[in-house]
XYZ file of C-alpha atoms in Angstrom:
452
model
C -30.820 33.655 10.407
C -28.677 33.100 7.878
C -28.244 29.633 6.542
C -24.519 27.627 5.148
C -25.541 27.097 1.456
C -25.500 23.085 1.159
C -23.277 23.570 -2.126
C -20.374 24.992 0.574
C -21.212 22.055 3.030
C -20.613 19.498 0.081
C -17.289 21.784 -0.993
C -16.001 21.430 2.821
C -16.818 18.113 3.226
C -15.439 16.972 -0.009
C -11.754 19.027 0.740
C -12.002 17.638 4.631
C -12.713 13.713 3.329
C -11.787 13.498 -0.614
C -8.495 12.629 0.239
C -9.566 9.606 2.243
C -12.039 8.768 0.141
C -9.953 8.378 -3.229
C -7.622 6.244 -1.439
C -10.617 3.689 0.075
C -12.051 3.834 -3.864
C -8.455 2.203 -4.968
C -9.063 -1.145 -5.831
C -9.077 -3.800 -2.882
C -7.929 -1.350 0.022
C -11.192 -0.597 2.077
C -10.503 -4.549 2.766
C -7.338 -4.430 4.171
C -7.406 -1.124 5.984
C -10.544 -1.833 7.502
C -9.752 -5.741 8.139
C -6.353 -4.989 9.803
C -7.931 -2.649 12.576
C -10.646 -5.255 13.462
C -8.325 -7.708 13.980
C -6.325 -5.272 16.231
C -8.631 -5.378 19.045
C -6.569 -7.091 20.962
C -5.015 -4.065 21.965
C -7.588 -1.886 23.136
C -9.585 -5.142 24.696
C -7.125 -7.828 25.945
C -5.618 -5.115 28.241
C -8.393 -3.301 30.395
C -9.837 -7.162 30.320
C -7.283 -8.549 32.129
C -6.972 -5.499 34.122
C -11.183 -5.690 35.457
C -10.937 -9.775 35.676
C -8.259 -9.725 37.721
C -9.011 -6.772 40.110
C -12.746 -8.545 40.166
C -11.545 -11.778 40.741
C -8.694 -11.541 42.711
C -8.757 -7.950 44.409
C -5.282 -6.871 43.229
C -4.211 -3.593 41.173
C -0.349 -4.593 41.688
C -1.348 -8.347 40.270
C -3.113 -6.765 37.317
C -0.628 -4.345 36.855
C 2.430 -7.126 37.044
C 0.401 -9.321 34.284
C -0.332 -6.342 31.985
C 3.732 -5.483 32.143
C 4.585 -8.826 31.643
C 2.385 -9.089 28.379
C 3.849 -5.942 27.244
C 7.413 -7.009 28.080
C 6.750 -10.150 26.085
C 4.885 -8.289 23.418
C 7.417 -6.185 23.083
C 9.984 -8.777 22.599
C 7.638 -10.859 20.067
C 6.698 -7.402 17.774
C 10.123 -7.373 16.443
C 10.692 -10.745 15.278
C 7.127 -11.114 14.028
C 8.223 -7.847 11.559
C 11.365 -9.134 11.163
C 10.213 -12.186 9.863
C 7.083 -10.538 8.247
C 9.336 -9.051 6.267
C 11.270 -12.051 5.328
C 9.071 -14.815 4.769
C 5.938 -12.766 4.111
C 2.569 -11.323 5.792
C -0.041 -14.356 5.599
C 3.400 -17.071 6.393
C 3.373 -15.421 9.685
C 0.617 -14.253 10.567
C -1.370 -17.505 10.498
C 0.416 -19.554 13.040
C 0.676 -16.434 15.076
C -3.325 -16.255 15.198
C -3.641 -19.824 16.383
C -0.986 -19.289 19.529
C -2.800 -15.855 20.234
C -6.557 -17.782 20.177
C -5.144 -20.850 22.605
C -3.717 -18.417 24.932
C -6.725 -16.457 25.480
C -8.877 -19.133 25.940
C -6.461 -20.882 28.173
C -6.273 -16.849 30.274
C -9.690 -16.282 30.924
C -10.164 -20.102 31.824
C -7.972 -19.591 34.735
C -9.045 -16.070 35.855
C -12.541 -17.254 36.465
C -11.256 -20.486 38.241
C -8.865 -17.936 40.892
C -6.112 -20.593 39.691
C -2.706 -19.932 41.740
C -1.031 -16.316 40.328
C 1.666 -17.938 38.575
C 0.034 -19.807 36.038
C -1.373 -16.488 35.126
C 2.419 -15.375 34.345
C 3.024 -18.943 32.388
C -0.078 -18.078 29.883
C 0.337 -14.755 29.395
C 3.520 -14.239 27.689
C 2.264 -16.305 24.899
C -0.819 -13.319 24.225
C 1.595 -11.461 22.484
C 1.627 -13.679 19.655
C -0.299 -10.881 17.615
C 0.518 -10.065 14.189
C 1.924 -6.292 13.704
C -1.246 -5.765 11.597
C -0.895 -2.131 12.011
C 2.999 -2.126 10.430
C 1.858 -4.644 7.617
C -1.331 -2.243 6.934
C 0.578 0.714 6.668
C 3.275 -1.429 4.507
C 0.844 -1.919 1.905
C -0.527 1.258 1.274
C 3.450 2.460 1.111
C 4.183 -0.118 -1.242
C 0.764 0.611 -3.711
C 1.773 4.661 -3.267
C 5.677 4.371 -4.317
C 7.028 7.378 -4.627
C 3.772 9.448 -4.024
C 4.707 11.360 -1.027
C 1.394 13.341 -0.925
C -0.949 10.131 -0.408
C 1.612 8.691 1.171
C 1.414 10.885 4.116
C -2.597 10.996 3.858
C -2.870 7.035 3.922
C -0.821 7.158 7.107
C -3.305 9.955 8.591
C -6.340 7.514 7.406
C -4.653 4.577 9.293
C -4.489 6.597 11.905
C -7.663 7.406 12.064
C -8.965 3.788 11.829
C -6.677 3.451 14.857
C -8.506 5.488 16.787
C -12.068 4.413 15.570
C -10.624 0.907 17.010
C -9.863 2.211 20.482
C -12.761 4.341 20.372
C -14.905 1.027 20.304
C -12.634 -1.151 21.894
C -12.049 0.140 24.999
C -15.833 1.034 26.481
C -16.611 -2.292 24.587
C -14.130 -3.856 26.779
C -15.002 -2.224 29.757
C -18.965 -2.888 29.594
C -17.943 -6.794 28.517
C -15.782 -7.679 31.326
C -17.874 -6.122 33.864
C -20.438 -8.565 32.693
C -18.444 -11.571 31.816
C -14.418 -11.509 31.199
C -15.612 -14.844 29.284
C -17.781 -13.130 26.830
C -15.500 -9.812 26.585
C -12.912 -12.574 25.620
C -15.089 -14.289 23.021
C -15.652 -11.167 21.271
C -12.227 -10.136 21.022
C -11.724 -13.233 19.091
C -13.974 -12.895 17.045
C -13.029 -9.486 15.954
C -9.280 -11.456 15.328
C -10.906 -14.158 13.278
C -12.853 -11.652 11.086
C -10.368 -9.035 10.534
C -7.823 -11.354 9.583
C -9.950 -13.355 7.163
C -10.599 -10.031 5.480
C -6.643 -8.660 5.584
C -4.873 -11.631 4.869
C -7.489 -12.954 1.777
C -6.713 -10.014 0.172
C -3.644 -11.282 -1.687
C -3.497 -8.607 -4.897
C -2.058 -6.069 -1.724
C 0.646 -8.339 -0.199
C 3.780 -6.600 -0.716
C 6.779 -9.052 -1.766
C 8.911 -10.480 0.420
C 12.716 -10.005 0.806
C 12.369 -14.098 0.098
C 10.078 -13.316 -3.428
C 12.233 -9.926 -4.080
C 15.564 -11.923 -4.005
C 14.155 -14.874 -5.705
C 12.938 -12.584 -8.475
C 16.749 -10.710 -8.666
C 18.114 -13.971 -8.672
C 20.304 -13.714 -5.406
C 19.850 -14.821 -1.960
C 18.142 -12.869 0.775
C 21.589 -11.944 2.616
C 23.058 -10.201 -0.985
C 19.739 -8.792 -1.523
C 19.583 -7.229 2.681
C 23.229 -6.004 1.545
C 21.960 -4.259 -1.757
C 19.530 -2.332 -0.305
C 21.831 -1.338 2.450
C 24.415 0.209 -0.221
C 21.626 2.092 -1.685
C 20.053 3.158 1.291
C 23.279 4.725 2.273
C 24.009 6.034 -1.040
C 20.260 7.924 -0.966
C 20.769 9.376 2.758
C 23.817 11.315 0.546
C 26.958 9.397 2.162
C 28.181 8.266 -1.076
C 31.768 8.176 -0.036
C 30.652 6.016 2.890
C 28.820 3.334 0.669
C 30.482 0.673 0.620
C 31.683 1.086 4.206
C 28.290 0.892 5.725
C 27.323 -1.834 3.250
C 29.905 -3.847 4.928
C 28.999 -2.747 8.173
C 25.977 -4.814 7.129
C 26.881 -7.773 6.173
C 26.775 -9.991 9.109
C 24.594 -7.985 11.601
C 22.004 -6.551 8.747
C 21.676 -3.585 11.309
C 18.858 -0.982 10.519
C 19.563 0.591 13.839
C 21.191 4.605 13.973
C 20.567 7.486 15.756
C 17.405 8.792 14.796
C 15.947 5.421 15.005
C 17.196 5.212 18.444
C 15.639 8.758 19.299
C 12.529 7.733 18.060
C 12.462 4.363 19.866
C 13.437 6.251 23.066
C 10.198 8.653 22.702
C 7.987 6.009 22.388
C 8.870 4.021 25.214
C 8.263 7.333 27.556
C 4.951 7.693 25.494
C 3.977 4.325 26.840
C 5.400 4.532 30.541
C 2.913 7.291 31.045
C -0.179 6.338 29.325
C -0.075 3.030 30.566
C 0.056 4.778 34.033
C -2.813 6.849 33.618
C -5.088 3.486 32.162
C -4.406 1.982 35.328
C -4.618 4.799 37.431
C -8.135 5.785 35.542
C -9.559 2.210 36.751
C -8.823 2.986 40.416
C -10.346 5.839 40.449
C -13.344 4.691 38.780
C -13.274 1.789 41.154
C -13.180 4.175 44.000
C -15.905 6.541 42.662
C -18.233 3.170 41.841
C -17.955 4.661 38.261
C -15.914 1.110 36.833
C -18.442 0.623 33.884
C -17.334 4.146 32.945
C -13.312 3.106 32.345
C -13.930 2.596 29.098
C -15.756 5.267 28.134
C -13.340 7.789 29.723
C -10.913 6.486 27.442
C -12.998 6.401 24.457
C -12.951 10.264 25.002
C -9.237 10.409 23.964
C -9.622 8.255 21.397
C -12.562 10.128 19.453
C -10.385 13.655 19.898
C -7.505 11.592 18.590
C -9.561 10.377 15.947
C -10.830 13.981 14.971
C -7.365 15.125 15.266
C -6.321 12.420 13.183
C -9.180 13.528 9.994
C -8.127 17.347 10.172
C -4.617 16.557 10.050
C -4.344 14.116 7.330
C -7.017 16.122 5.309
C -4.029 19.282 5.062
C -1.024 19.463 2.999
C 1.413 20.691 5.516
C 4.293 23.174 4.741
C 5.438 23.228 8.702
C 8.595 20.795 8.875
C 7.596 17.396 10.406
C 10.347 17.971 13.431
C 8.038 21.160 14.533
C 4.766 19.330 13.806
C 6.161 16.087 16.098
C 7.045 18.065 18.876
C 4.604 20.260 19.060
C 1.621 17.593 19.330
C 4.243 16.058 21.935
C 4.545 18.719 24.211
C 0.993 19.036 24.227
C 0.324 15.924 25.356
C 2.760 15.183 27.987
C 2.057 18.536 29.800
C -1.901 17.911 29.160
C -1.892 14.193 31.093
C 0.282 15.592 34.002
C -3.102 17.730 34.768
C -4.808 14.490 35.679
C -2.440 14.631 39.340
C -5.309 17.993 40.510
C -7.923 16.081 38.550
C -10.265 14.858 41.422
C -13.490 13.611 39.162
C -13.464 11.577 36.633
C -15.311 13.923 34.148
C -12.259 16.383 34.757
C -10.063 13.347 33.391
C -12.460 13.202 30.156
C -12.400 17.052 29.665
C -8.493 16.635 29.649
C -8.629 13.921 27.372
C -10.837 16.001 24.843
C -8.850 18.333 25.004
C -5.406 17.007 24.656
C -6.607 14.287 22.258
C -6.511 15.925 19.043
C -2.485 15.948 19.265
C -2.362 12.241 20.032
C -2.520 10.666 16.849
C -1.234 13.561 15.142
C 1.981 13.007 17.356
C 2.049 8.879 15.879
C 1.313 9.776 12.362
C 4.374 11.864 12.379
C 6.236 9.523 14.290
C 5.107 7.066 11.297
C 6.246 9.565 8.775
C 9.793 9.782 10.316
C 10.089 6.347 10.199
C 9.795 7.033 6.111
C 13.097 8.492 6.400
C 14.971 5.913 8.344
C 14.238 2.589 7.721
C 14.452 0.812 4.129
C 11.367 0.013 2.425
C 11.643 -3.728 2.773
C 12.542 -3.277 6.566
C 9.404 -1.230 7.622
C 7.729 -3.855 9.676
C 10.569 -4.202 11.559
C 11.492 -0.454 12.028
C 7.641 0.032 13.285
C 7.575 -3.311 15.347
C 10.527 -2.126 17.085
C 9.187 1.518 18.009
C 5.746 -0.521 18.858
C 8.109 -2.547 21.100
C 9.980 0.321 22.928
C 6.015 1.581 23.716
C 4.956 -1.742 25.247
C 8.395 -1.943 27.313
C 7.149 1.685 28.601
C 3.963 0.688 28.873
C 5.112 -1.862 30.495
C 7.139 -0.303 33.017
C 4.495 2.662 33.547
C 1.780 0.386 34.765
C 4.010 -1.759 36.944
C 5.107 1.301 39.076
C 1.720 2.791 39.146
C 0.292 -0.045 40.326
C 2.344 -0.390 43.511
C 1.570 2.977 44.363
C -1.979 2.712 43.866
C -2.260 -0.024 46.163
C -0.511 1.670 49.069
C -1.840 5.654 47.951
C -4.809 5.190 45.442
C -5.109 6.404 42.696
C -3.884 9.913 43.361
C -0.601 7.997 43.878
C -1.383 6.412 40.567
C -1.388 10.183 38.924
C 1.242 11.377 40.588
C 3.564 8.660 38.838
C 1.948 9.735 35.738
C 2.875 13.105 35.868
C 6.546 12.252 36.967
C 6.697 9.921 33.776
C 5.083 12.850 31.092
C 7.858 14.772 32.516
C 10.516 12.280 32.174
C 9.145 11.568 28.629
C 9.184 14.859 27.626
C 12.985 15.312 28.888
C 13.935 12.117 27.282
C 12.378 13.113 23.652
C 14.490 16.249 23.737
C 18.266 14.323 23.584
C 17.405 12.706 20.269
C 16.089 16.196 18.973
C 18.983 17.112 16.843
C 18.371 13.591 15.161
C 14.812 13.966 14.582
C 14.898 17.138 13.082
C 18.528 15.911 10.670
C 16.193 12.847 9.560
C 13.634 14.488 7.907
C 15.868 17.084 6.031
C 17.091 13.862 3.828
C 14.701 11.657 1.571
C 12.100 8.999 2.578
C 14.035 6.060 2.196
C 10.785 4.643 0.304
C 11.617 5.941 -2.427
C 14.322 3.614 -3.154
C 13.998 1.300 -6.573
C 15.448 -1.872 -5.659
């Protein structure tokens, strides 16, 4: 038998993690990458808690599913004004008063869940659990501000984030599931926690904190507004439209617009990305529930998340030649055709074979989505580029798990999958019109790169 000499383990290992492991050695970063993606467990949690709590208490998929979209819709609505104002005022000025309103809210939700108070004072409280910081924009903010210019480890600190993405959901969601079963109080309590902790650790860490457009203007000497209109010109000026300069700097002067085409494209994508995966978490549950496999939810969807989260180590660990356009669409079409299986799925562990399998292209297909947004959006207005393609996903999500619940409760959950195969279709369709925008994005430079 012939044996791998250990010297050839230590030289694979060292080109598959090196990367990842000289960025964590930079000073102070292992505490804000790691910090931001406990305190994110909202996300994975708060959803698929509501989701059990309600079904257990109340007996009522389309109920759950109305309370998840209108969290989402809210959520959606709060993510952009959080970056926006991230951006302005700063990351700790934000987030802290956001925390509070996020802490009150769940303890005033799961307080009335376990009481079977009257349905619409369910829809009063939960609007206001969306107050949660975009921890995952302001992460990945950071590490582009402390890698300026360094395209390379740019691209590899986005792959690492992504892969502490997935490490969160991987825990989160069978955490969640296993929790709420037993108590939605305790599953509740622990998700606080985790938002306590994590944002003790991210937002203590002040040597990080990328300026403000408030301490960046102050520091020019100029208000916010000339400053917003400065970087406009030069944003313009980078993208190669020199004649059109000082048009679209005026263009920006009252509106401060970062909106075009292939952020529109890229917005549109990500809301069909949530329509259908929302559909397929909700449809998962009822199938579970009519199996007697519910303690199981989570884990099924742990199994994306660990082949996401060995997708996301492989791909971050190679220096691609392959444009980015190819690489996006690619993991894309993979994904949307791989989750419209689940309609001739009839067992659960067919659902978590699919999900192994598919899952390696899933946070590939979000780190390159993160990478375009590198080439439209400004540096200082990258919380609120991500916030707003985070928001298009929840408004899909949103809309996905609304619609599959009303045809779970009249079909199951084969009418569940059946809506989530119509929706990976319709994604996939709907990714294609802003294809010729995609692809003329990442042919001009990362807008990061700009020295303001």
């Amino acid at each position: 038998m012939r044996f791998i000499p250990v010297s050839g383990l230590k030289d694979a290992s060292h080109r598959l993690f090196g990367g990842y492991a000289e960025l964590l050695r930079m000073p102070h970063t292992a505490r804000f990458a790691i910090g931001s993606v406990i305190a994110c467990m909202p996300f994975p949690m708060v959803g698929m808690t509501i989701t059990i709590s309600v079904q257990h208490y109340y007996g009522n998929y389309t109920l759950a599913g109305a309370l998840s979209a209108v969290q989402a819709i809210a959520l959606a609505i709060m993510s952009p004004v959080l970056g926006k104002l991230v951006d302005k005022f700063g990351q700790r000025q934000v987030s802290i008063p956001t925390i509070i309103v996020w802490i009150v809210a769940a303890t005033a939700m799961v307080s009335c869940i376990t009481a079977r108070v009257p349905s619409w004072i369910l829809f009063v409280i939960v609007p206001f659990m969306s107050a949660i910081p975009p921890w995952g924009a302001m992460s990945r903010k950071r590490w582009t501000t402390l890698l300026h210019g360094d395209r390379v480890r740019t691209d590899r600190a986005l792959s690492l984030s992504g892969v502490f993405d997935e490490a969160m959901w991987v825990i989160g969601n069978p955490l969640a599931s296993t929790l709420a079963v037993i108590s939605g109080v305790l599953a509740f309590s622990v998700t606080g926690m985790c938002v306590i902790v994590g944002a003790l650790m991210f937002l203590t860490e002040l040597s990080t904190e990328p300026p403000s457009q408030t301490d960046l203007a102050r520091k020019a000497g100029i208000s916010r507004k000339e400053y917003r209109r400065r970087e406009a010109l030069k944003a313009a000026k980078l993208r190669g439209r020199a004649e059109a300069a000082e048009e679209k700097a005026g263009l920006l002067k009252s509106g401060q617009s970062i909106w075009g085409p292939g952020l529109i494209a890229m917005c549109v994508t990500w809301f069909g990305i949530g329509a259908f995966q929302s559909a397929a978490g909700i449809s998962i549950v009822a199938m579970a529930t009519e199996q007697n496999m519910r303690q199981w939810v989570g884990f099924v969807s742990a199994c994306f998340s660990f082949s996401s989260m060995i997708g996301a180590i492989f791909y971050g660990a190679k220096n691609w030649t392959i444009p980015l356009w190819k690489r996006f669409y690619f993991c894309l079409i993979v994904v949307d055709l791989g989750t419209c299986l689940f309609m001739f799925a009839g067992k659960l562990w067919i659902i978590m074979v699919i999900y192994l399998i598919i899952g390696v292209c899933q946070s590939p297909t979000w780190i390159n989505g993160n990478q375009l947004m590198l080439h439209l959006v400004p540096p200082t207005r990258f919380t609120e580029g991500m916030a707003w393609t985070g928001a298009m996903n929840s408004i899909g999500g949103s809309a996905g798990s609304a619609i599959a619940g009303i045809f779970i409760d009249h079909m199951g959950s084969h009418g569940g999958f059946l809506v989530v195969g119509v929706l990976a279709i319709a994604s996939l369709l709907l990714s294609f019109t802003g294809f010729r925008q995609i692809k003329q994005s990442t042919e001009t430079p990362m807008l990061t790169e700009i020295n303001v």
